[in-house]
Amino acid sequence: MMLPLIALFLAAFAFGTTEFVIAGVLPEVAQGLGVSVPTAGYLVSGYACGIAIGGPLLALATSKVSRKTLLIGLTIAFTLGQVACALAPDFTAMLLLRIATAVAHGCYFGVAMVVAVSLVREDQRGRAVAIILSGLTVSNVIGVPAGTAIGSLWGWRATFWVMGALGLVAILAMLALLPRTAGAANRPAGLAREVRVLGRQQVWTSLILMLMLMIGQFALFTYITPMLLEVTGLDESLIPWVLLLNGVGATIGVLVGGKLADWKLMPSLIVMLALQAVALGVIHLVSPYPVPMIVTIVIWGGLNFAIGAPIQTRILAWTADASNLASALIPSGFNVGIALAASLGAAMLNAGYGYRSLPLAGALAMLVAVVVAVGSQAWEWRSRATPPLPAAAE
């Protein structure tokens, strides 16, 4: 079933690239649309809000639509959105188009995760989730630098034209490679049941773990460039290479995390959460020293995404009988966590704590995650609960 997963990966890569590439061309977009760079920054926050709010609502509204049809429709909406962004006459139009694309993005990742795990055996679910997640990491390693370079050479509108072409490739791949019955076993469960499964402790504790993971990652990553410049003392020309290495570490990490999720999900997750707390503590200690700092950042990037795959696999496993809302909450949870983490980092810096305080805040969040994960696993063992079967298989 690798070919269908590759088709889903291509669309995930396209969505991930268009979400993050805006940061690389933001000054050009601001100049082209006649607004300031801070105002253009709303294109980033607007996209995150579209994912967090619109994605789950669209997932519920389309619960009865064939999964293959829905995935293709969402990718068509993405492709048309990129073309429209390339032609956007002003900032308001651009912002609204970005938000609309983000709604499709939020719904796509939730549905794609469910379809991916339905295409593989139970012992391969973690790897299936990892393949979809790797679309995001590869977009940061390849898509964002390439899109930024295209914008620098031919203007920011060219970046969106290329994103549209990438969406077209993803559409053709899904038409050719996705089985017509993909995800058919996940029968619509009704709104009441969709909400009710969120009350399972394995689900809401996993969402807490996701929030802690985002704080551990983005409280620091949001401000990683000024920290590397001002605390580590790196030359500005080296920053893109450090971020590239971080992205490579993340790509390796997501694949390793998928395998660990299929092997021993909760024990692996608890160990990785603890290791992440240690890694953030080490970053605090070695941040003035370039070589140890770079090495630790690469390891930290790998752990960030290695942890994400087991968390998402666990949510999907424990909501298999009513997965539409829960799966759509996964990208929403990530984006809410990113927003909270960035705000926490800003508050700490404004309070005068300095950049070296940020990894300590992240380490504290990861220690909270360890406690939650251990408690959740102990609760599960005591109750002897088992994950539900898909709705159609009951």
mmCIF file of C-alpha atoms in Angstrom:
data_model
loop_
_atom_site.group_PDB
_atom_site.id
_atom_site.type_symbol
_atom_site.label_atom_id
_atom_site.label_comp_id
_atom_site.label_asym_id
_atom_site.label_seq_id
_atom_site.Cartn_x
_atom_site.Cartn_y
_atom_site.Cartn_z
ATOM 1 C CA MET A 1 0.000 0.000 0.000
ATOM 2 C CA MET A 2 2.985 2.320 -0.346
ATOM 3 C CA LEU A 3 1.798 3.970 -3.575
ATOM 4 C CA PRO A 4 -1.453 5.344 -2.064
ATOM 5 C CA LEU A 5 0.552 6.642 0.907
ATOM 6 C CA ILE A 6 2.953 8.373 -1.475
ATOM 7 C CA ALA A 7 -0.024 10.134 -3.098
ATOM 8 C CA LEU A 8 -1.160 11.344 0.336
ATOM 9 C CA PHE A 9 2.422 12.390 1.114
ATOM 10 C CA LEU A 10 2.610 14.559 -2.029
ATOM 11 C CA ALA A 11 -0.468 16.535 -1.034
ATOM 12 C CA ALA A 12 0.815 16.843 2.558
ATOM 13 C CA PHE A 13 4.090 18.179 1.149
ATOM 14 C CA ALA A 14 2.175 20.735 -0.934
ATOM 15 C CA PHE A 15 0.030 21.904 1.995
ATOM 16 C CA GLY A 16 3.054 22.080 4.299
ATOM 17 C CA THR A 17 5.084 24.079 1.812
ATOM 18 C CA THR A 18 2.401 26.700 1.229
ATOM 19 C CA GLU A 19 1.889 27.105 4.999
ATOM 20 C CA PHE A 20 5.550 27.733 5.777
ATOM 21 C CA VAL A 21 6.938 29.279 2.576
ATOM 22 C CA ILE A 22 5.118 32.549 3.253
ATOM 23 C CA ALA A 23 7.739 33.310 5.920
ATOM 24 C CA GLY A 24 10.478 33.102 3.295
ATOM 25 C CA VAL A 25 8.810 35.587 0.917
ATOM 26 C CA LEU A 26 7.067 37.769 3.496
ATOM 27 C CA PRO A 27 9.029 40.988 2.771
ATOM 28 C CA GLU A 28 8.387 40.625 -0.975
ATOM 29 C CA VAL A 29 4.680 39.923 -0.384
ATOM 30 C CA ALA A 30 4.409 42.973 1.891
ATOM 31 C CA GLN A 31 6.043 45.198 -0.698
ATOM 32 C CA GLY A 32 3.994 43.770 -3.552
ATOM 33 C CA LEU A 33 0.678 44.254 -1.748
ATOM 34 C CA GLY A 34 1.593 47.651 -0.313
ATOM 35 C CA VAL A 35 1.529 46.785 3.401
ATOM 36 C CA SER A 36 4.101 46.670 6.188
ATOM 37 C CA VAL A 37 5.903 43.451 7.080
ATOM 38 C CA PRO A 38 4.108 43.212 10.485
ATOM 39 C CA THR A 39 0.770 43.564 8.687
ATOM 40 C CA ALA A 40 1.790 40.889 6.186
ATOM 41 C CA GLY A 41 2.501 38.682 9.203
ATOM 42 C CA TYR A 42 -1.258 38.253 9.572
ATOM 43 C CA LEU A 43 -1.000 35.938 6.552
ATOM 44 C CA VAL A 44 0.760 33.514 8.916
ATOM 45 C CA SER A 45 -1.568 33.863 11.897
ATOM 46 C CA GLY A 46 -4.641 33.903 9.644
ATOM 47 C CA TYR A 47 -3.561 30.606 8.123
ATOM 48 C CA ALA A 48 -3.117 29.062 11.572
ATOM 49 C CA CYS A 49 -6.596 30.229 12.624
ATOM 50 C CA GLY A 50 -8.101 28.773 9.450
ATOM 51 C CA ILE A 51 -6.584 25.380 10.258
ATOM 52 C CA ALA A 52 -7.532 25.457 13.944
ATOM 53 C CA ILE A 53 -11.145 26.602 13.548
ATOM 54 C CA GLY A 54 -12.214 25.827 10.000
ATOM 55 C CA GLY A 55 -10.606 22.407 9.649
ATOM 56 C CA PRO A 56 -12.712 20.576 12.296
ATOM 57 C CA LEU A 57 -15.916 22.297 11.139
ATOM 58 C CA LEU A 58 -15.337 21.285 7.524
ATOM 59 C CA ALA A 59 -14.489 17.730 8.615
ATOM 60 C CA LEU A 60 -17.843 17.438 10.392
ATOM 61 C CA ALA A 61 -19.736 18.996 7.474
ATOM 62 C CA THR A 62 -18.205 16.526 5.000
ATOM 63 C CA SER A 63 -18.374 13.377 7.127
ATOM 64 C CA LYS A 64 -20.682 11.608 4.653
ATOM 65 C CA VAL A 65 -18.572 12.383 1.582
ATOM 66 C CA SER A 66 -16.419 9.575 0.121
ATOM 67 C CA ARG A 67 -12.938 9.877 1.594
ATOM 68 C CA LYS A 68 -11.190 9.709 -1.794
ATOM 69 C CA THR A 69 -13.577 12.284 -3.255
ATOM 70 C CA LEU A 70 -13.073 14.553 -0.249
ATOM 71 C CA LEU A 71 -9.267 14.324 -0.335
ATOM 72 C CA ILE A 72 -9.191 15.126 -4.035
ATOM 73 C CA GLY A 73 -11.704 17.960 -3.562
ATOM 74 C CA LEU A 74 -9.609 19.472 -0.768
ATOM 75 C CA THR A 75 -6.485 19.315 -2.934
ATOM 76 C CA ILE A 76 -8.369 20.923 -5.832
ATOM 77 C CA ALA A 77 -9.391 23.717 -3.446
ATOM 78 C CA PHE A 78 -5.733 24.044 -2.435
ATOM 79 C CA THR A 79 -4.595 24.249 -6.057
ATOM 80 C CA LEU A 80 -7.191 26.859 -7.002
ATOM 81 C CA GLY A 81 -6.253 28.771 -3.852
ATOM 82 C CA GLN A 82 -2.615 28.955 -4.904
ATOM 83 C CA VAL A 83 -3.575 30.266 -8.352
ATOM 84 C CA ALA A 84 -5.866 32.828 -6.749
ATOM 85 C CA CYS A 85 -3.091 33.911 -4.334
ATOM 86 C CA ALA A 86 -0.752 34.364 -7.294
ATOM 87 C CA LEU A 87 -3.339 36.721 -8.813
ATOM 88 C CA ALA A 88 -4.417 38.438 -5.553
ATOM 89 C CA PRO A 89 -4.917 42.171 -6.215
ATOM 90 C CA ASP A 90 -4.563 43.373 -2.604
ATOM 91 C CA PHE A 91 -3.777 42.304 0.949
ATOM 92 C CA THR A 92 -7.389 41.686 2.010
ATOM 93 C CA ALA A 93 -7.981 39.306 -0.882
ATOM 94 C CA MET A 94 -4.711 37.535 -0.137
ATOM 95 C CA LEU A 95 -5.596 37.108 3.536
ATOM 96 C CA LEU A 96 -9.058 35.689 2.786
ATOM 97 C CA LEU A 97 -7.640 33.304 0.204
ATOM 98 C CA ARG A 98 -4.992 32.094 2.644
ATOM 99 C CA ILE A 99 -7.631 31.464 5.325
ATOM 100 C CA ALA A 100 -9.807 29.530 2.859
ATOM 101 C CA THR A 101 -6.830 27.387 1.847
ATOM 102 C CA ALA A 102 -6.036 26.799 5.521
ATOM 103 C CA VAL A 103 -9.525 25.407 6.151
ATOM 104 C CA ALA A 104 -8.891 22.827 3.419
ATOM 105 C CA HIS A 105 -5.453 22.178 4.964
ATOM 106 C CA GLY A 106 -6.890 21.465 8.422
ATOM 107 C CA CYS A 107 -9.514 19.107 7.041
ATOM 108 C CA TYR A 108 -7.045 17.375 4.687
ATOM 109 C CA PHE A 109 -4.578 16.279 7.345
ATOM 110 C CA GLY A 110 -7.309 14.892 9.601
ATOM 111 C CA VAL A 111 -8.887 12.876 6.778
ATOM 112 C CA ALA A 112 -5.534 11.816 5.303
ATOM 113 C CA MET A 113 -4.405 10.398 8.660
ATOM 114 C CA VAL A 114 -7.578 8.307 8.959
ATOM 115 C CA VAL A 115 -7.294 7.061 5.373
ATOM 116 C CA ALA A 116 -3.585 6.291 5.782
ATOM 117 C CA VAL A 117 -4.115 4.026 8.805
ATOM 118 C CA SER A 118 -7.038 2.320 7.028
ATOM 119 C CA LEU A 119 -4.734 1.320 4.158
ATOM 120 C CA VAL A 120 -2.251 -0.635 6.309
ATOM 121 C CA ARG A 121 -2.213 -3.401 8.893
ATOM 122 C CA GLU A 122 -2.708 -2.491 12.547
ATOM 123 C CA ASP A 123 1.009 -2.974 13.261
ATOM 124 C CA GLN A 124 1.885 -0.441 10.515
ATOM 125 C CA ARG A 125 -0.327 2.455 11.615
ATOM 126 C CA GLY A 126 2.525 4.434 13.174
ATOM 127 C CA ARG A 127 4.556 4.269 9.977
ATOM 128 C CA ALA A 128 1.535 5.324 7.920
ATOM 129 C CA VAL A 129 1.054 8.381 10.143
ATOM 130 C CA ALA A 130 4.790 9.099 9.888
ATOM 131 C CA ILE A 131 4.640 9.158 6.088
ATOM 132 C CA ILE A 132 1.930 11.839 6.165
ATOM 133 C CA LEU A 133 3.822 13.807 8.833
ATOM 134 C CA SER A 134 7.008 13.578 6.799
ATOM 135 C CA GLY A 135 5.248 15.673 4.158
ATOM 136 C CA LEU A 136 5.519 18.563 6.631
ATOM 137 C CA THR A 137 9.149 17.957 7.523
ATOM 138 C CA VAL A 138 10.253 17.496 3.908
ATOM 139 C CA SER A 139 8.375 20.673 2.987
ATOM 140 C CA ASN A 140 10.592 22.529 5.454
ATOM 141 C CA VAL A 141 13.789 20.907 4.169
ATOM 142 C CA ILE A 142 13.048 21.164 0.416
ATOM 143 C CA GLY A 143 9.806 23.026 -0.290
ATOM 144 C CA VAL A 144 10.367 26.172 1.758
ATOM 145 C CA PRO A 145 13.951 26.853 0.609
ATOM 146 C CA ALA A 146 12.972 26.130 -3.017
ATOM 147 C CA GLY A 147 9.863 28.321 -2.798
ATOM 148 C CA THR A 148 11.872 31.119 -1.213
ATOM 149 C CA ALA A 149 14.517 30.879 -3.945
ATOM 150 C CA ILE A 150 11.842 30.990 -6.641
ATOM 151 C CA GLY A 151 10.340 34.081 -5.025
ATOM 152 C CA SER A 152 13.740 35.764 -4.916
ATOM 153 C CA LEU A 153 14.442 35.017 -8.589
ATOM 154 C CA TRP A 154 11.059 35.585 -10.219
ATOM 155 C CA GLY A 155 8.918 37.317 -7.588
ATOM 156 C CA TRP A 156 6.623 36.025 -4.859
ATOM 157 C CA ARG A 157 3.730 35.410 -7.238
ATOM 158 C CA ALA A 158 5.851 32.815 -9.042
ATOM 159 C CA THR A 159 6.114 30.923 -5.751
ATOM 160 C CA PHE A 160 2.353 30.512 -5.638
ATOM 161 C CA TRP A 161 2.165 29.494 -9.297
ATOM 162 C CA VAL A 162 4.638 26.700 -8.535
ATOM 163 C CA MET A 163 2.579 25.704 -5.478
ATOM 164 C CA GLY A 164 -0.438 25.435 -7.769
ATOM 165 C CA ALA A 165 1.494 23.145 -10.111
ATOM 166 C CA LEU A 166 2.511 21.012 -7.137
ATOM 167 C CA GLY A 167 -1.134 20.727 -6.131
ATOM 168 C CA LEU A 168 -1.996 19.536 -9.634
ATOM 169 C CA VAL A 169 0.631 16.790 -9.371
ATOM 170 C CA ALA A 170 -0.855 15.697 -6.038
ATOM 171 C CA ILE A 171 -4.370 15.576 -7.547
ATOM 172 C CA LEU A 172 -3.219 13.369 -10.415
ATOM 173 C CA ALA A 173 -1.365 11.079 -7.989
ATOM 174 C CA MET A 174 -4.452 10.598 -5.809
ATOM 175 C CA LEU A 175 -6.689 9.996 -8.832
ATOM 176 C CA ALA A 176 -4.305 7.310 -10.038
ATOM 177 C CA LEU A 177 -3.136 5.704 -6.794
ATOM 178 C CA LEU A 178 -5.817 6.014 -4.100
ATOM 179 C CA PRO A 179 -8.251 3.050 -3.995
ATOM 180 C CA ARG A 180 -11.855 4.040 -4.602
ATOM 181 C CA THR A 181 -12.778 2.493 -1.241
ATOM 182 C CA ALA A 182 -10.020 4.283 0.715
ATOM 183 C CA GLY A 183 -11.296 5.047 4.205
ATOM 184 C CA ALA A 184 -14.668 3.442 3.488
ATOM 185 C CA ALA A 185 -14.500 1.435 6.731
ATOM 186 C CA ASN A 186 -14.749 4.659 8.741
ATOM 187 C CA ARG A 187 -18.504 5.101 8.623
ATOM 188 C CA PRO A 188 -19.940 8.471 9.795
ATOM 189 C CA ALA A 189 -20.730 8.169 13.494
ATOM 190 C CA GLY A 190 -22.905 11.230 14.173
ATOM 191 C CA LEU A 191 -22.003 14.445 15.965
ATOM 192 C CA ALA A 192 -22.899 13.212 19.465
ATOM 193 C CA ARG A 193 -20.619 10.202 19.170
ATOM 194 C CA GLU A 194 -17.847 12.233 17.562
ATOM 195 C CA VAL A 195 -17.879 14.523 20.604
ATOM 196 C CA ARG A 196 -18.282 11.677 23.095
ATOM 197 C CA VAL A 197 -15.104 9.849 22.051
ATOM 198 C CA LEU A 198 -13.104 12.970 22.953
ATOM 199 C CA GLY A 199 -13.904 12.141 26.584
ATOM 200 C CA ARG A 200 -11.804 8.970 26.491
ATOM 201 C CA GLN A 201 -8.796 9.602 28.679
ATOM 202 C CA GLN A 202 -6.396 8.312 26.025
ATOM 203 C CA VAL A 203 -7.694 11.004 23.653
ATOM 204 C CA TRP A 204 -7.735 14.080 25.882
ATOM 205 C CA THR A 205 -4.463 13.185 27.568
ATOM 206 C CA SER A 206 -2.889 12.803 24.106
ATOM 207 C CA LEU A 207 -4.165 16.262 23.190
ATOM 208 C CA ILE A 208 -2.498 17.597 26.358
ATOM 209 C CA LEU A 209 0.728 15.863 25.319
ATOM 210 C CA MET A 210 0.439 17.520 21.916
ATOM 211 C CA LEU A 211 0.049 20.932 23.546
ATOM 212 C CA MET A 212 3.082 20.349 25.784
ATOM 213 C CA LEU A 213 5.089 19.168 22.774
ATOM 214 C CA MET A 214 4.297 22.365 20.886
ATOM 215 C CA ILE A 215 5.312 24.496 23.873
ATOM 216 C CA GLY A 216 8.528 22.505 24.153
ATOM 217 C CA GLN A 217 9.212 23.056 20.470
ATOM 218 C CA PHE A 218 7.925 26.471 19.474
ATOM 219 C CA ALA A 219 8.578 28.525 22.611
ATOM 220 C CA LEU A 220 12.188 28.138 21.500
ATOM 221 C CA PHE A 221 11.950 27.545 17.733
ATOM 222 C CA THR A 222 9.967 30.746 17.151
ATOM 223 C CA TYR A 223 12.992 32.689 18.401
ATOM 224 C CA ILE A 224 15.760 30.298 17.357
ATOM 225 C CA THR A 225 17.339 32.721 14.862
ATOM 226 C CA PRO A 226 17.916 35.623 17.294
ATOM 227 C CA MET A 227 19.081 33.144 19.939
ATOM 228 C CA LEU A 228 21.676 31.667 17.574
ATOM 229 C CA LEU A 229 22.818 35.147 16.590
ATOM 230 C CA GLU A 230 22.883 36.820 19.995
ATOM 231 C CA VAL A 231 23.608 33.987 22.439
ATOM 232 C CA THR A 232 25.542 31.449 20.360
ATOM 233 C CA GLY A 233 27.242 34.127 18.283
ATOM 234 C CA LEU A 234 26.804 32.424 14.914
ATOM 235 C CA ASP A 235 27.318 34.367 11.713
ATOM 236 C CA GLU A 236 24.041 35.193 9.972
ATOM 237 C CA SER A 237 25.104 33.235 6.873
ATOM 238 C CA LEU A 238 25.194 30.012 8.928
ATOM 239 C CA ILE A 239 21.608 30.237 10.228
ATOM 240 C CA PRO A 240 19.931 28.678 7.127
ATOM 241 C CA TRP A 241 22.320 25.722 7.344
ATOM 242 C CA VAL A 242 21.522 25.158 11.012
ATOM 243 C CA LEU A 243 17.796 25.263 10.231
ATOM 244 C CA LEU A 244 18.358 22.857 7.337
ATOM 245 C CA LEU A 245 20.129 20.418 9.673
ATOM 246 C CA ASN A 246 17.251 20.786 12.126
ATOM 247 C CA GLY A 247 14.846 19.905 9.307
ATOM 248 C CA VAL A 248 16.911 16.862 8.334
ATOM 249 C CA GLY A 249 16.855 15.746 11.955
ATOM 250 C CA ALA A 250 13.073 16.224 12.015
ATOM 251 C CA THR A 251 12.609 14.135 8.863
ATOM 252 C CA ILE A 252 14.662 11.275 10.301
ATOM 253 C CA GLY A 253 12.860 11.653 13.627
ATOM 254 C CA VAL A 254 9.367 11.358 12.185
ATOM 255 C CA LEU A 255 10.240 8.082 10.456
ATOM 256 C CA VAL A 256 11.865 6.678 13.610
ATOM 257 C CA GLY A 257 8.875 7.816 15.666
ATOM 258 C CA GLY A 258 6.505 5.997 13.333
ATOM 259 C CA LYS A 259 8.394 2.728 13.784
ATOM 260 C CA LEU A 260 8.492 3.173 17.567
ATOM 261 C CA ALA A 261 4.724 3.810 17.589
ATOM 262 C CA ASP A 262 4.209 0.430 15.905
ATOM 263 C CA TRP A 263 6.632 -1.291 18.305
ATOM 264 C CA LYS A 264 5.941 -0.048 21.857
ATOM 265 C CA LEU A 265 3.868 3.108 21.586
ATOM 266 C CA MET A 266 3.474 4.366 25.150
ATOM 267 C CA PRO A 267 6.838 3.203 26.573
ATOM 268 C CA SER A 268 8.607 4.748 23.573
ATOM 269 C CA LEU A 269 6.589 7.947 23.909
ATOM 270 C CA ILE A 270 7.356 8.332 27.621
ATOM 271 C CA VAL A 271 11.098 7.813 27.043
ATOM 272 C CA MET A 272 11.161 10.316 24.153
ATOM 273 C CA LEU A 273 9.307 12.941 26.182
ATOM 274 C CA ALA A 274 11.887 12.565 28.941
ATOM 275 C CA LEU A 275 14.749 12.757 26.425
ATOM 276 C CA GLN A 276 13.235 15.921 24.981
ATOM 277 C CA ALA A 277 13.234 17.521 28.431
ATOM 278 C CA VAL A 278 16.915 16.599 28.736
ATOM 279 C CA ALA A 279 17.684 17.958 25.245
ATOM 280 C CA LEU A 280 16.094 21.310 26.085
ATOM 281 C CA GLY A 281 18.069 21.464 29.330
ATOM 282 C CA VAL A 282 21.256 20.791 27.368
ATOM 283 C CA ILE A 283 20.378 23.566 24.901
ATOM 284 C CA HIS A 284 20.165 25.975 27.845
ATOM 285 C CA LEU A 285 23.605 24.876 29.039
ATOM 286 C CA VAL A 286 25.464 24.781 25.699
ATOM 287 C CA SER A 287 23.791 27.728 23.953
ATOM 288 C CA PRO A 288 26.941 29.938 24.177
ATOM 289 C CA TYR A 289 29.029 27.259 22.423
ATOM 290 C CA PRO A 290 28.440 26.897 18.636
ATOM 291 C CA VAL A 291 29.330 23.255 17.916
ATOM 292 C CA PRO A 292 27.541 21.629 20.905
ATOM 293 C CA MET A 293 24.585 23.940 20.315
ATOM 294 C CA ILE A 294 24.220 22.928 16.650
ATOM 295 C CA VAL A 295 24.498 19.216 17.464
ATOM 296 C CA THR A 296 21.873 19.488 20.208
ATOM 297 C CA ILE A 297 19.496 21.449 17.966
ATOM 298 C CA VAL A 298 19.623 18.660 15.368
ATOM 299 C CA ILE A 299 18.854 16.018 18.020
ATOM 300 C CA TRP A 300 16.113 18.229 19.463
ATOM 301 C CA GLY A 301 14.541 18.609 16.007
ATOM 302 C CA GLY A 302 14.540 14.839 15.543
ATOM 303 C CA LEU A 303 12.864 14.272 18.917
ATOM 304 C CA ASN A 304 10.190 16.899 18.221
ATOM 305 C CA PHE A 305 8.827 15.018 15.233
ATOM 306 C CA ALA A 306 9.598 11.529 16.566
ATOM 307 C CA ILE A 307 7.219 12.322 19.441
ATOM 308 C CA GLY A 308 4.472 13.640 17.146
ATOM 309 C CA ALA A 309 3.887 10.348 15.322
ATOM 310 C CA PRO A 310 3.066 8.224 18.425
ATOM 311 C CA ILE A 311 0.772 10.914 19.839
ATOM 312 C CA GLN A 312 -1.249 11.090 16.628
ATOM 313 C CA THR A 313 -1.275 7.309 16.208
ATOM 314 C CA ARG A 314 -2.692 6.975 19.721
ATOM 315 C CA ILE A 315 -5.470 9.490 19.052
ATOM 316 C CA LEU A 316 -6.440 7.715 15.828
ATOM 317 C CA ALA A 317 -6.391 4.294 17.517
ATOM 318 C CA TRP A 318 -8.659 5.371 20.374
ATOM 319 C CA THR A 319 -11.148 7.184 18.105
ATOM 320 C CA ALA A 320 -11.339 4.559 15.348
ATOM 321 C CA ASP A 321 -15.118 4.255 15.840
ATOM 322 C CA ALA A 322 -15.733 8.012 15.419
ATOM 323 C CA SER A 323 -12.623 9.569 13.943
ATOM 324 C CA ASN A 324 -13.755 12.584 11.888
ATOM 325 C CA LEU A 325 -13.733 15.260 14.613
ATOM 326 C CA ALA A 326 -10.807 13.846 16.598
ATOM 327 C CA SER A 327 -8.572 13.525 13.532
ATOM 328 C CA ALA A 328 -9.379 17.092 12.475
ATOM 329 C CA LEU A 329 -8.479 18.292 15.967
ATOM 330 C CA ILE A 330 -4.920 17.002 15.488
ATOM 331 C CA PRO A 331 -3.791 19.808 13.124
ATOM 332 C CA SER A 332 -5.940 22.232 15.129
ATOM 333 C CA GLY A 333 -4.184 21.222 18.322
ATOM 334 C CA PHE A 334 -0.795 21.695 16.722
ATOM 335 C CA ASN A 335 -1.625 25.194 15.539
ATOM 336 C CA VAL A 336 -3.223 26.281 18.825
ATOM 337 C CA GLY A 337 -0.115 24.979 20.583
ATOM 338 C CA ILE A 338 2.159 26.883 18.199
ATOM 339 C CA ALA A 339 0.258 30.118 18.839
ATOM 340 C CA LEU A 340 0.362 29.635 22.620
ATOM 341 C CA ALA A 341 4.058 28.738 22.557
ATOM 342 C CA ALA A 342 4.987 31.796 20.504
ATOM 343 C CA SER A 343 2.961 34.001 22.863
ATOM 344 C CA LEU A 344 4.581 32.423 25.928
ATOM 345 C CA GLY A 345 8.030 33.024 24.450
ATOM 346 C CA ALA A 346 7.189 36.644 23.695
ATOM 347 C CA ALA A 347 5.874 37.183 27.231
ATOM 348 C CA MET A 348 9.039 35.734 28.757
ATOM 349 C CA LEU A 349 11.281 37.871 26.555
ATOM 350 C CA ASN A 350 9.247 41.005 27.270
ATOM 351 C CA ALA A 351 9.566 40.239 30.999
ATOM 352 C CA GLY A 352 13.344 40.323 30.597
ATOM 353 C CA TYR A 353 14.149 36.620 31.060
ATOM 354 C CA GLY A 354 16.287 36.364 27.904
ATOM 355 C CA TYR A 355 16.585 33.781 25.166
ATOM 356 C CA ARG A 356 18.255 31.159 27.372
ATOM 357 C CA SER A 357 15.094 30.953 29.487
ATOM 358 C CA LEU A 358 13.056 29.629 26.550
ATOM 359 C CA PRO A 359 14.464 26.065 26.502
ATOM 360 C CA LEU A 360 13.932 25.859 30.263
ATOM 361 C CA ALA A 361 10.231 26.668 29.770
ATOM 362 C CA GLY A 362 10.129 23.963 27.120
ATOM 363 C CA ALA A 363 11.847 21.464 29.427
ATOM 364 C CA LEU A 364 9.253 22.162 32.120
ATOM 365 C CA ALA A 365 6.461 21.536 29.594
ATOM 366 C CA MET A 366 8.047 18.214 28.629
ATOM 367 C CA LEU A 367 8.303 17.144 32.279
ATOM 368 C CA VAL A 368 4.578 17.881 32.628
ATOM 369 C CA ALA A 369 4.053 15.722 29.533
ATOM 370 C CA VAL A 370 6.010 12.851 31.102
ATOM 371 C CA VAL A 371 3.790 12.964 34.206
ATOM 372 C CA VAL A 372 0.614 13.050 32.085
ATOM 373 C CA ALA A 373 1.813 10.186 29.859
ATOM 374 C CA VAL A 374 2.797 7.964 32.801
ATOM 375 C CA GLY A 375 -0.518 8.670 34.535
ATOM 376 C CA SER A 376 -2.487 7.972 31.358
ATOM 377 C CA GLN A 377 -0.701 4.675 30.768
ATOM 378 C CA ALA A 378 -1.212 3.570 34.384
ATOM 379 C CA TRP A 379 -4.919 4.452 34.107
ATOM 380 C CA GLU A 380 -5.171 2.428 30.910
ATOM 381 C CA TRP A 381 -3.471 -0.601 32.482
ATOM 382 C CA ARG A 382 -5.784 -0.502 35.510
ATOM 383 C CA SER A 383 -8.912 -0.289 33.364
ATOM 384 C CA ARG A 384 -7.666 -2.960 30.921
ATOM 385 C CA ALA A 385 -9.308 -0.966 28.145
ATOM 386 C CA THR A 386 -8.614 -1.785 24.487
ATOM 387 C CA PRO A 387 -8.883 0.517 21.455
ATOM 388 C CA PRO A 388 -12.260 0.439 19.653
ATOM 389 C CA LEU A 389 -12.843 -1.142 16.272
ATOM 390 C CA PRO A 390 -13.806 1.047 13.285
ATOM 391 C CA ALA A 391 -17.543 1.783 13.222
ATOM 392 C CA ALA A 392 -18.297 -0.489 10.265
ATOM 393 C CA ALA A 393 -16.440 -3.375 11.854
ATOM 394 C CA GLU A 394 -18.372 -3.431 15.101
#
